[in-house]
Coordinates of C-alpha atoms and ligand atoms in Angstrom, one line a residue:
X791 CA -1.2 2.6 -17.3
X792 CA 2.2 3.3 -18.3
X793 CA 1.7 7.1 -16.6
X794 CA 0.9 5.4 -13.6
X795 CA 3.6 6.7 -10.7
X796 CA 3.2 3.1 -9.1
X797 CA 3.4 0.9 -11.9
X798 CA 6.5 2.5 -12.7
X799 CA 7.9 2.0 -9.5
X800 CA 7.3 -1.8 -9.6
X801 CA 8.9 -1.3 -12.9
X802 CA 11.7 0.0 -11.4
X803 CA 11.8 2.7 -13.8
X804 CA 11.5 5.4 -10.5
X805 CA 13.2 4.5 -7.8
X806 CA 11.7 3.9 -4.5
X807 CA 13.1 2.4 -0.7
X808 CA 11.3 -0.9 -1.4
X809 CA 11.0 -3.3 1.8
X810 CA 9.6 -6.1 0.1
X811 CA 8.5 -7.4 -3.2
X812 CA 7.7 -10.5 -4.4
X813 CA 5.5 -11.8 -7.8
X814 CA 2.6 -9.5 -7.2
X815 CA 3.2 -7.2 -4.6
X816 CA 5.6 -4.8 -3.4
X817 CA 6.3 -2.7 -0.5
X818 CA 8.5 0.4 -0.6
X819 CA 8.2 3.8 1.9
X820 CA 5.8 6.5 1.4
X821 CA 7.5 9.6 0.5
X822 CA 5.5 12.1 2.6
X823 CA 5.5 9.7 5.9
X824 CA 2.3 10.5 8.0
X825 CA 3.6 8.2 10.7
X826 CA 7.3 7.5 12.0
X827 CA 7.0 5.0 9.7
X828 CA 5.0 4.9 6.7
X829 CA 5.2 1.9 4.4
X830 CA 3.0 1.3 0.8
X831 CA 1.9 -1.8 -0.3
X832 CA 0.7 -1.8 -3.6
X833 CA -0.2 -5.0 -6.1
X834 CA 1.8 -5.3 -9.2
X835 CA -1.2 -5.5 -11.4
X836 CA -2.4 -2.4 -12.3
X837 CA -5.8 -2.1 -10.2
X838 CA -7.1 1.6 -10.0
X839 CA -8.6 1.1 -6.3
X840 CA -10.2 -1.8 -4.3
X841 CA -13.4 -0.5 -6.0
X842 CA -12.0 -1.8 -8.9
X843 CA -11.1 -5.4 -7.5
X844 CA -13.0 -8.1 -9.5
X845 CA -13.3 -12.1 -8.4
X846 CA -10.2 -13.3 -9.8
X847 CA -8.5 -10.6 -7.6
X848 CA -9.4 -12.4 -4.1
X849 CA -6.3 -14.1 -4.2
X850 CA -4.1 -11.2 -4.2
X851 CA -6.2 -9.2 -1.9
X852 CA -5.8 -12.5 0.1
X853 CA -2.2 -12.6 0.1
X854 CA -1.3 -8.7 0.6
X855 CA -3.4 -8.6 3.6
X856 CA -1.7 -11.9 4.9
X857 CA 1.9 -9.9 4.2
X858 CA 0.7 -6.7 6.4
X859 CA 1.9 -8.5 9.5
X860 CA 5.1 -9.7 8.1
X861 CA 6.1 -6.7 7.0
X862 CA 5.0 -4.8 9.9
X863 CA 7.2 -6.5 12.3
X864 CA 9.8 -6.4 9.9
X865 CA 9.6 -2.2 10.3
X866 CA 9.6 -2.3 14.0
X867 CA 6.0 -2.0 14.5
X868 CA 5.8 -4.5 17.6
X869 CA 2.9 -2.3 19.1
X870 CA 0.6 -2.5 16.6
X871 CA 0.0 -0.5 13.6
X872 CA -2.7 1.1 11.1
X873 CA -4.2 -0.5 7.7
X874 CA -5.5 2.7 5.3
X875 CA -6.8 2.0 2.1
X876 CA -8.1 5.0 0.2
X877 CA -10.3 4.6 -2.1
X878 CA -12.6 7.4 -4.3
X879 CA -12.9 11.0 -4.2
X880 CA -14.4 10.8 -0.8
X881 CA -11.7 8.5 0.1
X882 CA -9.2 10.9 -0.6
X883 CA -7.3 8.8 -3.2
X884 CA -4.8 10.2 -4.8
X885 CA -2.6 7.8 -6.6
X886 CA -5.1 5.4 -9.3
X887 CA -3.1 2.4 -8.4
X888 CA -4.6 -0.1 -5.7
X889 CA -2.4 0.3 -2.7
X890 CA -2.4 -0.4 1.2
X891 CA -1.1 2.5 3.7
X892 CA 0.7 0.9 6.6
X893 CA 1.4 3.3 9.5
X894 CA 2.9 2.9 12.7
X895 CA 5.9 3.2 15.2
X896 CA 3.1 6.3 16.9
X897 CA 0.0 5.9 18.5
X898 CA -2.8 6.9 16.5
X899 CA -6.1 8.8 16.8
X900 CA -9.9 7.8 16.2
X901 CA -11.9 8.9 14.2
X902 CA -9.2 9.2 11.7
X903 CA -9.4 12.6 9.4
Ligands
AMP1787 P1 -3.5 8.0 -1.6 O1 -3.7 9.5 -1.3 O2 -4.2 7.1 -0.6 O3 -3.7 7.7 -3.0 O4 -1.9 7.7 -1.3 C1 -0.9 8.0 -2.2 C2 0.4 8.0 -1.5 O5 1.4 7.8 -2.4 C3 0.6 9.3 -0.7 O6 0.8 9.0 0.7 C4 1.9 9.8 -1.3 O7 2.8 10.4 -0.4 C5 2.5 8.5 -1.9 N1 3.4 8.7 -3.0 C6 3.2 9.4 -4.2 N2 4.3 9.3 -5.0 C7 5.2 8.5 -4.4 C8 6.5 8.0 -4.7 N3 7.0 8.3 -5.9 N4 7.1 7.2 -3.8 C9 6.5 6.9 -2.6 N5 5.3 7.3 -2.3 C10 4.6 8.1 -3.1

């Protein structure tokens, strides 16, 4: 866990251009953006991906999806937006740490790559 890029940016032991953080979540910009603006939201807890979720993780599932909005409109995207979670090999995952792609501020494409 401690090699883990994300853990150590909730750490703050990397730096990152966090947008929002509170007790178990935080939000911070991807560094390769995909979209005009490309935001991460990942849990505090160390989670390797939502395939690794468990019951007593519904809460915090519960309340980063109930943040997407919040912190959507608080990056511009009035239009709408894109929720990605990768998850897998097939999923394309890269990073082992549970975390939400938010994308928007661009009018996306279906079906996605
Ligand atoms: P995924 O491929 O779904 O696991 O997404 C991992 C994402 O993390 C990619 O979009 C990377 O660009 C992003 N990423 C990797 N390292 C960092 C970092 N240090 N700060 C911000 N984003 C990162």
């Amino acid at each position: 866990m401690s090699e883990c890029i994300f853990c150590k940016i909730a750490a703050k032991e990397i730096p990152a251009q966090i947008l929002y953080e509170d007790d178990v979540m935080m939000a911070f910009h991807d560094v390769a953006p995909q979209a005009p603006v490309h935001i991460l939201m990942i849990s505090k807890k160390h989670i390797i991906s939502l395939d690794d979720c468990k019951k007593e993780d519904e809460e915090l599932l519960g309340k980063m999806l109930n943040k997407v909005k919040e912190i959507a409109k608080s990056a511009g995207m009035e239009n709408g937006y894109r929720l990605v979670i990768n998850c897998g090999e097939d999923g394309m995952q890269t990073v082992q740490h549970l975390h939400f792609h938010l994308l928007g501020k661009r009018k996306m494409t279906w079906p996605p790559g």
